[in-house]
Short mmCIF file of C-alpha atoms (C1' of nucleotides) in Angstrom, two decimals:
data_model
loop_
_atom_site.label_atom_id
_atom_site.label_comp_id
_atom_site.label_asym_id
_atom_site.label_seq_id
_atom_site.Cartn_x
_atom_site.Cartn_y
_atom_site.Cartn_z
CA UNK N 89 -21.14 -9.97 -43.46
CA UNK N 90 -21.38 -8.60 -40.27
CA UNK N 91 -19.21 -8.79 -37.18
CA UNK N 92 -19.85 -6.26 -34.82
CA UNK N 93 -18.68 -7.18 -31.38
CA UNK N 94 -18.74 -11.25 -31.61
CA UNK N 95 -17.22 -12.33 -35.02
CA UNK N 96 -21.11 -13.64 -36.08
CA UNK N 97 -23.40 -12.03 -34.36
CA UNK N 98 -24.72 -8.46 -34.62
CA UNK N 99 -28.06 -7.82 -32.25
CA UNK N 100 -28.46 -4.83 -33.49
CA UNK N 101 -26.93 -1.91 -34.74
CA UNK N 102 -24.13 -2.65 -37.10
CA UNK N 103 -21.89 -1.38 -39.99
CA UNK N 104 -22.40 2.49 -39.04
CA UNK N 105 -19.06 3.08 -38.75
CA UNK N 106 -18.34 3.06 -35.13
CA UNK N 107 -19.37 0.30 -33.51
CA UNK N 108 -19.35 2.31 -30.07
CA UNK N 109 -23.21 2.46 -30.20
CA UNK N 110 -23.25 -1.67 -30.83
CA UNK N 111 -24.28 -3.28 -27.80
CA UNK N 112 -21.64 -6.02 -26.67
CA UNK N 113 -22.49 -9.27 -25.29
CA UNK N 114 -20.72 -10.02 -21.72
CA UNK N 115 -18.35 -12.50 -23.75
CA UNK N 116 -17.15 -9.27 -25.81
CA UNK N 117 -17.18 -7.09 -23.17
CA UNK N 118 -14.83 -10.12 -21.23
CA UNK N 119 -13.09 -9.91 -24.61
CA UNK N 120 -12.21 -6.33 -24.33
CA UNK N 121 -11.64 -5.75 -21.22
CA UNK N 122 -9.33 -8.78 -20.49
CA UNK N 123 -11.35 -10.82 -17.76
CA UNK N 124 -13.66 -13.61 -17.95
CA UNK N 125 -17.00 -13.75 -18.72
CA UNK N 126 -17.38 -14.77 -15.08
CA UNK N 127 -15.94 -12.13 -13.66
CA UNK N 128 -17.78 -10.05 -15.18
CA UNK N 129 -21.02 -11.59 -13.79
CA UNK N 130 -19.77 -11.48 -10.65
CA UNK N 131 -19.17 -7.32 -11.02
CA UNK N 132 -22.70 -7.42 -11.83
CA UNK N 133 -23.83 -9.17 -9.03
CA UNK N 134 -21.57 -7.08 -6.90
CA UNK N 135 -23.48 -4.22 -8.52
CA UNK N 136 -20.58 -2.69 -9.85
CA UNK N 137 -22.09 -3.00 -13.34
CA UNK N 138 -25.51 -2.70 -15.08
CA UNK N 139 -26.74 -4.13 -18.34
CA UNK N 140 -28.95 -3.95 -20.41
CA UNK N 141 -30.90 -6.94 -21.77
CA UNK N 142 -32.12 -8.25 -25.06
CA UNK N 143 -35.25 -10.28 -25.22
CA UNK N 144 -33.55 -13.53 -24.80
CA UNK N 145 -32.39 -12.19 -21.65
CA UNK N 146 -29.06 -11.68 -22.65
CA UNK N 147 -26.61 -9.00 -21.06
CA UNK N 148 -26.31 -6.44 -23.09
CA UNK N 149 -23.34 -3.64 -22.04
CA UNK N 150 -22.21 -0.47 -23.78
CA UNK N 151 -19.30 1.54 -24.17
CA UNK N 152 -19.47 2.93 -20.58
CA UNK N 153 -19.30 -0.61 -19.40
CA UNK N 154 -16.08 -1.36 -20.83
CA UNK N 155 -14.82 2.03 -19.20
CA UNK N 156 -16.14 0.75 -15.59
CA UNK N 157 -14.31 -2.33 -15.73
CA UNK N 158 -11.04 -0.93 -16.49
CA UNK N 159 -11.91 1.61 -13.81
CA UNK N 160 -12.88 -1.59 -11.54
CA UNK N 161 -9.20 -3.35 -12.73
CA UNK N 162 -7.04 -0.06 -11.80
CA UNK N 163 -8.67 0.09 -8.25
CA UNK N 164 -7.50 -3.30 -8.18
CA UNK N 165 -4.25 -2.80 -9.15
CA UNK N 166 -4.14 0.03 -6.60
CA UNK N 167 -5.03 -2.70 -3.97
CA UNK N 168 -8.82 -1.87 -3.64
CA UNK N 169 -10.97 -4.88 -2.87
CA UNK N 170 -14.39 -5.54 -4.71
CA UNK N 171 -16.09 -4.25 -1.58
CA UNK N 172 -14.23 -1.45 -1.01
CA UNK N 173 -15.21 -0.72 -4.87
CA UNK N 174 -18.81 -1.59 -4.31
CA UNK N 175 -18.84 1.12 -1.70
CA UNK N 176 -17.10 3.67 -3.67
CA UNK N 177 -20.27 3.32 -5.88
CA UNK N 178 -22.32 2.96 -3.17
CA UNK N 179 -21.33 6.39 -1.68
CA UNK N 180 -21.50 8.02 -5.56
CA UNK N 181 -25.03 6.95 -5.91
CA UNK N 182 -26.37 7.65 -2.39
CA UNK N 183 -25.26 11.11 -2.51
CA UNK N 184 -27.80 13.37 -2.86
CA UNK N 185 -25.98 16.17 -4.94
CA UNK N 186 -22.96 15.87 -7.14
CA UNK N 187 -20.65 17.71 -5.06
CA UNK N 188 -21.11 15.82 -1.96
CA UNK N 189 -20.66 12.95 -3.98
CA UNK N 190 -17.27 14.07 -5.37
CA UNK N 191 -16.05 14.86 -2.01
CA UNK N 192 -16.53 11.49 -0.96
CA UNK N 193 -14.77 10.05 -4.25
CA UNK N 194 -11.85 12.66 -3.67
CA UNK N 195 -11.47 11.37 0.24
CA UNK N 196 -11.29 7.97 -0.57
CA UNK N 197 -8.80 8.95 -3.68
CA UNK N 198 -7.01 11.17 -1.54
CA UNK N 199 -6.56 7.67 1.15
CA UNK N 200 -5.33 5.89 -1.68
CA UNK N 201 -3.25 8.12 -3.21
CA UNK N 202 -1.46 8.30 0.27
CA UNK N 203 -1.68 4.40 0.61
CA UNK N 204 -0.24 4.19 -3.15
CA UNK N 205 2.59 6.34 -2.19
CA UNK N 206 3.75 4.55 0.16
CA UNK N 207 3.63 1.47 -1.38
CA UNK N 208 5.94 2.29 -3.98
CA UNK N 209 8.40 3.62 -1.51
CA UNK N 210 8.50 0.00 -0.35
CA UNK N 211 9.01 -1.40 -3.29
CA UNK N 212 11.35 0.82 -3.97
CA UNK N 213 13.42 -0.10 -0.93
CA UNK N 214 12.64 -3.67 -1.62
CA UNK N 215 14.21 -3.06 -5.56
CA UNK N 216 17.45 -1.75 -4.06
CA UNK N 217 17.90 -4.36 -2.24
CA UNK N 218 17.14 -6.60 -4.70
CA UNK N 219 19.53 -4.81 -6.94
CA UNK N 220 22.11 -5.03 -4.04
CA UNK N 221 22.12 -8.86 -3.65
CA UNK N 222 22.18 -9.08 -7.05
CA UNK N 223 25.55 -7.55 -7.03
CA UNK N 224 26.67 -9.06 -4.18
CA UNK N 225 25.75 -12.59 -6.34
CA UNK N 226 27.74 -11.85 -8.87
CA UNK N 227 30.97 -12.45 -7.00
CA UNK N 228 29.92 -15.76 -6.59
CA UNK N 229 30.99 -16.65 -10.39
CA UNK N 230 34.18 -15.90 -9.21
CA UNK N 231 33.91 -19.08 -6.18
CA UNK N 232 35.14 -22.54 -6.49
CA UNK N 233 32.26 -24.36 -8.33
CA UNK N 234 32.76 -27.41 -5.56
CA UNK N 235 32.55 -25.09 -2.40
CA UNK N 236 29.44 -25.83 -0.21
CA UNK N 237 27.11 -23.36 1.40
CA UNK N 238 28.84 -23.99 4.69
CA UNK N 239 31.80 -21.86 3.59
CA UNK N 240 29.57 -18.78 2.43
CA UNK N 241 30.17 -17.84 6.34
CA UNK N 242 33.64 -16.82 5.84
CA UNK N 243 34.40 -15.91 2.12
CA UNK N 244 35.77 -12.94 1.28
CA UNK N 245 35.51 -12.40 -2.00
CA UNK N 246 32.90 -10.09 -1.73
CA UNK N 247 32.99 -6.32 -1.68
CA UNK N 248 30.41 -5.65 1.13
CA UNK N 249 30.20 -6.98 4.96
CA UNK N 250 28.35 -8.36 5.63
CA UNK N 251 25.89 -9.80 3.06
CA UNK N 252 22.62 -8.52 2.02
CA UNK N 253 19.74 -9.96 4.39
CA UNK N 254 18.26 -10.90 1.31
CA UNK N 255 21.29 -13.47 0.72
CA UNK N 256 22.28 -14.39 4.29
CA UNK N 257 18.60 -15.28 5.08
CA UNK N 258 18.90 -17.66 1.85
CA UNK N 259 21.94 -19.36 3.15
CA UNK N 260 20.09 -20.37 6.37
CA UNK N 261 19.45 -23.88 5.26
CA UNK N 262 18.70 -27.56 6.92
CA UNK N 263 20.00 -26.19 10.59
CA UNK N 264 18.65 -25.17 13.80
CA UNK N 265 19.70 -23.96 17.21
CA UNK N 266 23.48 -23.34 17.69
CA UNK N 267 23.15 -24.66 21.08
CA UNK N 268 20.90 -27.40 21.58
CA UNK N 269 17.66 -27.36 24.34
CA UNK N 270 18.53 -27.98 28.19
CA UNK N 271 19.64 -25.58 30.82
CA UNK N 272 22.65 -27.88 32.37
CA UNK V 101 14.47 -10.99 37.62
CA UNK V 102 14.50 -13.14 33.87
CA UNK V 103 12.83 -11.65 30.92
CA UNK V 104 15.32 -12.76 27.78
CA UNK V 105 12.31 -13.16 25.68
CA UNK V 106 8.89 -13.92 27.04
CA UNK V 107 8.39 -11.68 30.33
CA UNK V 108 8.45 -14.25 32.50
CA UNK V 109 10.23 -17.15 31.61
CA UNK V 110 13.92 -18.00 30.67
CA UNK V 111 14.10 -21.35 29.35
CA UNK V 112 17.72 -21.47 29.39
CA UNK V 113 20.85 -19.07 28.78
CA UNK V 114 20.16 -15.73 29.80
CA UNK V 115 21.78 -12.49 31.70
CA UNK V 116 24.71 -12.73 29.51
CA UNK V 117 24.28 -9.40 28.27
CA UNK V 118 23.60 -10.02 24.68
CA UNK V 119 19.99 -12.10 24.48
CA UNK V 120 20.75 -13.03 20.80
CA UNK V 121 21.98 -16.48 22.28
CA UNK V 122 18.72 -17.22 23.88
CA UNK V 123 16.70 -19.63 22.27
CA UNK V 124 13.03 -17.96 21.65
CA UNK V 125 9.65 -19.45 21.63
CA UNK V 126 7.37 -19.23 18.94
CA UNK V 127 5.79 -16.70 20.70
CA UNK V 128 8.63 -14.22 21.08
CA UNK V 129 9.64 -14.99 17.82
CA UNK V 130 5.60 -14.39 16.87
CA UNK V 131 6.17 -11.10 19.01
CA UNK V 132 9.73 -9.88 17.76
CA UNK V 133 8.57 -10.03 13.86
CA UNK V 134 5.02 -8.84 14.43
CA UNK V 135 3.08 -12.22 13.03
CA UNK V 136 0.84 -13.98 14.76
CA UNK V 137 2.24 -17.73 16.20
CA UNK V 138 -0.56 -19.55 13.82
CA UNK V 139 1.77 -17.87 10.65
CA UNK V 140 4.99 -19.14 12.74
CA UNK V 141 3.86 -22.52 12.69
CA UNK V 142 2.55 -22.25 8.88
CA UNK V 143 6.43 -21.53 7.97
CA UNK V 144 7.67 -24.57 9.57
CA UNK V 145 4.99 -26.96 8.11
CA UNK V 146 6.00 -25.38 4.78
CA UNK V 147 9.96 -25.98 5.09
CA UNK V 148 10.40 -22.47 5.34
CA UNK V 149 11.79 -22.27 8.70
CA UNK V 150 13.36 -24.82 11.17
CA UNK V 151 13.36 -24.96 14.72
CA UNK V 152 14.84 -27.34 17.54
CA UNK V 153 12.58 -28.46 20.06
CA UNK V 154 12.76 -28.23 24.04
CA UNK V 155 12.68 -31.22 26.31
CA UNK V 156 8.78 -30.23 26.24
CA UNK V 157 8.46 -30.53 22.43
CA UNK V 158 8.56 -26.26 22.67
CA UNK V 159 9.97 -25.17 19.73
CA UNK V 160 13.06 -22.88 20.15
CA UNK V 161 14.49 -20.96 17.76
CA UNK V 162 17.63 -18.90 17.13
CA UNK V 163 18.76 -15.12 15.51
CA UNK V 164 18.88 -16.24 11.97
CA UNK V 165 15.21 -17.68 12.45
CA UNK V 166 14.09 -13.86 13.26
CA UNK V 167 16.23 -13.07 9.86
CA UNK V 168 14.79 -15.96 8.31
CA UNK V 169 11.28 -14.59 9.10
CA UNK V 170 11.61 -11.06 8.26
CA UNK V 171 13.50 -12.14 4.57
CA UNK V 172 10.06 -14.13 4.31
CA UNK V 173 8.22 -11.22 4.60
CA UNK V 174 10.13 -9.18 2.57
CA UNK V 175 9.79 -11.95 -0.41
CA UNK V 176 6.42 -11.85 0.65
CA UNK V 177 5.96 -7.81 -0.32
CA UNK V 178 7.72 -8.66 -3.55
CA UNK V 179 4.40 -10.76 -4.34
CA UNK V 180 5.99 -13.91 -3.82
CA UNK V 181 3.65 -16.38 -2.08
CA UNK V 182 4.13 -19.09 0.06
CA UNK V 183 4.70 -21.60 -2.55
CA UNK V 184 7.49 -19.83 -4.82
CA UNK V 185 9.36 -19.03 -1.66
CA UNK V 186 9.52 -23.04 -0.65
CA UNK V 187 10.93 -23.40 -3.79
CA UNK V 188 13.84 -21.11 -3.46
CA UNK V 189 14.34 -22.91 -0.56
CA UNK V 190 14.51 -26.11 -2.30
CA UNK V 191 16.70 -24.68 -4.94
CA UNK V 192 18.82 -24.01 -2.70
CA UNK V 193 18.85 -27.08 -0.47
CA UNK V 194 19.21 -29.09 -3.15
CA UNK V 195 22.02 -27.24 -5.12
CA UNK V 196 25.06 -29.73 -4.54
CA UNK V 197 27.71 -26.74 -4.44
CA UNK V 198 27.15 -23.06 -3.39
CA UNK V 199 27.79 -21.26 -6.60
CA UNK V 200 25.38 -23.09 -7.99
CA UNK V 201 22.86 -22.43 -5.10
CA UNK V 202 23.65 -18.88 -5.54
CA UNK V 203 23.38 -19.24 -9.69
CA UNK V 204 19.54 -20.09 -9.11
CA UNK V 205 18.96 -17.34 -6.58
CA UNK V 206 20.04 -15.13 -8.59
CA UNK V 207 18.31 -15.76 -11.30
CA UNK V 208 14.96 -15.74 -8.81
CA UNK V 209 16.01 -12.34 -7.40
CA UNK V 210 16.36 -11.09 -11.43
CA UNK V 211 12.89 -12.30 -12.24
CA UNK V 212 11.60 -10.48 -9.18
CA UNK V 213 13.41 -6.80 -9.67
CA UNK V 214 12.00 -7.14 -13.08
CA UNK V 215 8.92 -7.79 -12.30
CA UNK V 216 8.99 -5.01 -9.00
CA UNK V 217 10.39 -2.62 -11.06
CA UNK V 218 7.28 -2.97 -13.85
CA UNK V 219 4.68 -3.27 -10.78
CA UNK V 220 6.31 0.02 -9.56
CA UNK V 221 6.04 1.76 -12.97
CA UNK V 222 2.37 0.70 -12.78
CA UNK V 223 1.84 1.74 -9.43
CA UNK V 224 3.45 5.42 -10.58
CA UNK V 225 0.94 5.63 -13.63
CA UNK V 226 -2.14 5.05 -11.61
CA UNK V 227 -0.21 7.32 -8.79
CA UNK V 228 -0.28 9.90 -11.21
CA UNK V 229 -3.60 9.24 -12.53
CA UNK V 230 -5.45 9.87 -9.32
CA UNK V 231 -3.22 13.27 -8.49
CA UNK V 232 -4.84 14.40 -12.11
CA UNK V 233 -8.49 13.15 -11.36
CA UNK V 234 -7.36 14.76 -7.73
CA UNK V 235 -6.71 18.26 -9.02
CA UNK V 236 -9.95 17.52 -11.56
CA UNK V 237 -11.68 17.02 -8.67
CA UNK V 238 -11.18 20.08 -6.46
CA UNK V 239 -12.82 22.28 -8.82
CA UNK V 240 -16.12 20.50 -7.51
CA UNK V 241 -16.06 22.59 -4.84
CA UNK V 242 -17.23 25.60 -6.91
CA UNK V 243 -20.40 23.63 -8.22
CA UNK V 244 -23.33 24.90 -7.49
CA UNK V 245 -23.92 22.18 -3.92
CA UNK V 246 -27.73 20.95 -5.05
CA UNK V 247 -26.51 19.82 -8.60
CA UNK V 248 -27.18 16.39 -9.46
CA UNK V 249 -24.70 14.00 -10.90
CA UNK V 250 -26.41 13.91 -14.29
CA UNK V 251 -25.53 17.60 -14.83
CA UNK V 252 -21.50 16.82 -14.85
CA UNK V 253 -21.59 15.22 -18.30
CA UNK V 254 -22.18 18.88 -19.07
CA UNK V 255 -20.00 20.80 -16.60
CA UNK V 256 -17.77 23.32 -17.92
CA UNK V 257 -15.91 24.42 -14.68
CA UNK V 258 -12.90 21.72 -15.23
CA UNK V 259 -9.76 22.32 -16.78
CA UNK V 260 -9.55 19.13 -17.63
CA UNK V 261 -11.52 18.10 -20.60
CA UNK V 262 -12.63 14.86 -21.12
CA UNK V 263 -12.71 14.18 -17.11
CA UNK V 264 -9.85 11.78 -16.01
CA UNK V 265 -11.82 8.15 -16.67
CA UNK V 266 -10.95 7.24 -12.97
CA UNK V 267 -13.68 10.16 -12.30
CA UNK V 268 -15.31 9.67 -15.52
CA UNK V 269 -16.33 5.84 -14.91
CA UNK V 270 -17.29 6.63 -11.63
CA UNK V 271 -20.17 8.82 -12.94
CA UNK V 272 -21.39 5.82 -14.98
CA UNK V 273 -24.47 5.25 -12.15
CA UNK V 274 -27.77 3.48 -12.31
CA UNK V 275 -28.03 3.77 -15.57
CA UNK V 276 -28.04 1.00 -18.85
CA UNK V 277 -27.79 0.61 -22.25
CA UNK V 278 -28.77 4.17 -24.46
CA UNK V 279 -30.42 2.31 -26.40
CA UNK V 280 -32.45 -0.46 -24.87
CA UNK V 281 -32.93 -4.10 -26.78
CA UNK V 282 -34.94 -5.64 -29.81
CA UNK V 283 -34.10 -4.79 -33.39
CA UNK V 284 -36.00 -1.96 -34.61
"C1'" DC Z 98 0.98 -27.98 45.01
"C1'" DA Z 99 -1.69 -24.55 42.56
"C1'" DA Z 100 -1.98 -20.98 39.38
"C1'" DT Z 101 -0.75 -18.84 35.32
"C1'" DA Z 102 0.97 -18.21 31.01
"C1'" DC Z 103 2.73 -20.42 27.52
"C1'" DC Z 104 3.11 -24.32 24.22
"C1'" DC Z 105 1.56 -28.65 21.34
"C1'" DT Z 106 -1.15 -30.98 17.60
"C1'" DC Z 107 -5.09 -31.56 14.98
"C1'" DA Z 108 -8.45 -29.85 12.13
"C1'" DC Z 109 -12.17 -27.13 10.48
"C1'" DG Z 110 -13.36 -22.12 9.07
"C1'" DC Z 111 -12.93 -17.86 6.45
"C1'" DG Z 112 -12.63 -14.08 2.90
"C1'" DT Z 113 -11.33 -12.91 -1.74
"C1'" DA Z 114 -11.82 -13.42 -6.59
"C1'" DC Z 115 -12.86 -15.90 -9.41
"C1'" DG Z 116 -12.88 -21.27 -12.08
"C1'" DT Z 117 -15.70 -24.73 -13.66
"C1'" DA Z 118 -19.27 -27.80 -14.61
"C1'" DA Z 119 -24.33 -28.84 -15.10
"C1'" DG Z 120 -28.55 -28.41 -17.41
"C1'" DG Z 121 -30.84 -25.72 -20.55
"C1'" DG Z 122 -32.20 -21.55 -23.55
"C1'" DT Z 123 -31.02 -17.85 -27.59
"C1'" DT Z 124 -29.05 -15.92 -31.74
"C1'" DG Z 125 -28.08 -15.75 -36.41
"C1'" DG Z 126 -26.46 -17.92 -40.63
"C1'" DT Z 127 -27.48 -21.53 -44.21
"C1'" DA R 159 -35.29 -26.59 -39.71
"C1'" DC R 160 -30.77 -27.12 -37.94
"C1'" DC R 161 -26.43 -26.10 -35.98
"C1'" DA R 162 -22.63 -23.76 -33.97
"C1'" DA R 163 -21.55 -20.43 -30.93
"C1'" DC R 164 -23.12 -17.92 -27.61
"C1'" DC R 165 -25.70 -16.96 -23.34
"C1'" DC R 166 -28.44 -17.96 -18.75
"C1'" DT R 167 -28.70 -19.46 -13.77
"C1'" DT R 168 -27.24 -22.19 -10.01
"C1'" DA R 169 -24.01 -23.88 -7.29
"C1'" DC R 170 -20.05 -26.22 -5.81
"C1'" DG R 171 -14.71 -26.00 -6.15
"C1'" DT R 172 -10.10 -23.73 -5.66
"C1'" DA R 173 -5.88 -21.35 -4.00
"C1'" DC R 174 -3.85 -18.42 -0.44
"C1'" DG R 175 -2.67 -17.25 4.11
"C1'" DC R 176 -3.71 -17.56 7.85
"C1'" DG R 177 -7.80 -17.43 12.15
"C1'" DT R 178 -9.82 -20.01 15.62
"C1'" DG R 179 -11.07 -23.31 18.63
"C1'" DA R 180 -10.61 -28.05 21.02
"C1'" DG R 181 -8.35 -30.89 24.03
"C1'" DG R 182 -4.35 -31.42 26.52
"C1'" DG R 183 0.73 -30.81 28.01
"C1'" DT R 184 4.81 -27.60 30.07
"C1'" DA R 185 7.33 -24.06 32.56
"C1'" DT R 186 7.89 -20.75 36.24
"C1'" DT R 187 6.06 -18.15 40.14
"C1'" DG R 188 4.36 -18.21 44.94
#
DNA sequence: CAATACCCTCACGCGTACGTAAGGGTTGGT
DNA sequence: ACCAACCCTTACGTACGCGTGAGGGTATTG
């Protein structure tokens, strides 16, 4: 009886009714977090992360480290590198006060937020026209089922001319140059 | 007096008012969709893009090769790579009748909004998240400027209690385990 | 004919974020 | 004591999307 973090194992500190004070082994903490135990060493190394460890030498994380690694996965998601993160951290923890160091954080959140922004007004753009060609597609139910991609040039079944980039680019298949090389 | 493309050279057709009938070299092509030649040539190893070739073995290449490029790119800022875009190619190359070409494409470009419009809605939650930890962390500026990091677990000034965790896990420093190893 | 400014085809290199295997300890239950 | 299930370190491998020469033609100007 006892399965703190691993379903065998308990280190230390057990059935106390939160297990937040349990240590976790890097395989839990990969566990909980969603990423491999591997990638989790390689945070450490990176120094975005520090553990703990037990006699054996084994990792031992708390509840703050499953925190930082989410925190490490959403500056991913927001297209920070592992660099850029380990500098983040570096800046926090050479700052000499806590102000200066949140003014740093803030600048660099400020960057991204811009950086973010924009991004999703690209993918935005990139969605309509996605959405677009997907209507424009949908006339194509309505084409004779033996009608080669030659004649996509000049139907007219379709409500808008001319075709979504997204669809004419498509339809440039096995061809090349209209007019051959060689000036006369 | 002959700049269709390059500055300086004009392989063949030129002057004719419209320059969209000149054949362009890699490099104008490079040039005209801002990647570098290297990426060009990458394309046409992959099958993404075709070319015919000058008496010189220069490869020339037409309008829809400039469309061609830019649709790459775009696919490319939908998070396709490489890879998934040679096979819409080849779905499409190898679809014996155009509807049915179209059929697969459009069940690609379905896949993808899907997917763009869930990496948006992610992109808008962690948008939002660093506005909050944004606003959180303006009220910084009215800590006291020698205060140490340590002393913001305690801080009072915020709004905002707990502390967004994108500012919260950044405070987790050099620090470890509460409660170091062994059993008791 | 020389000088540029391009182009060609290899083919190895690089940065990122891990995957994966090797060889060998540690933990905790039975 | 023994075993399964973990963990440790070290270190090479992988996938992507090009970057970067090397060595050698080609095209256009003067």
């Amino acid at each position: 009886m006892s399965l703190s973090a691993s379903r065998l194992r308990l280190p230390l500190a057990s059935c106390e009714g939160h297990e937040d004070q349990a240590p976790l082994q890097v395989g839990d903490l990969a566990r909980e977090v969603g990423r491999s135990v591997r990638a989790i060493h390689l945070y450490e190394e990176l120094g975005l992360l520090k553990s703990a460890r037990s006699k054996g030498r084994f990792r031992l994380f708390d509840a703050d480290a499953v925190m930082r690694v989410r925190w490490i996965a959403k500056l991913q998601d927001l297209g920070l590198s592992l660099g850029e993160i380990q500098s983040i951290i570096k800046n926090v923890d050479e700052s000499a006060s806590a102000p200066s160091a949140m003014k740093l954080l803030r600048d660099t959140y400020r960057e991204k937020l811009a950086a973010t922004a924009a991004q999703i007004a690209r993918l935005r753009a990139l969605e309509s026209e996605l959405a677009m060609s997907l209507s424009y597609l949908e006339t194509c139910d309505a084409c004779d089922p033996a009608r080669l991609m030659h004649a996509c040039s000049s139907c007219d079944l379709h409500d808008c001319r001319p075709p979504p980039e997204l669809v004419a680019a498509a339809h440039t298949g096995p061809r090349a140059v209209a007019h051959p090389p060689e000036k006369s």
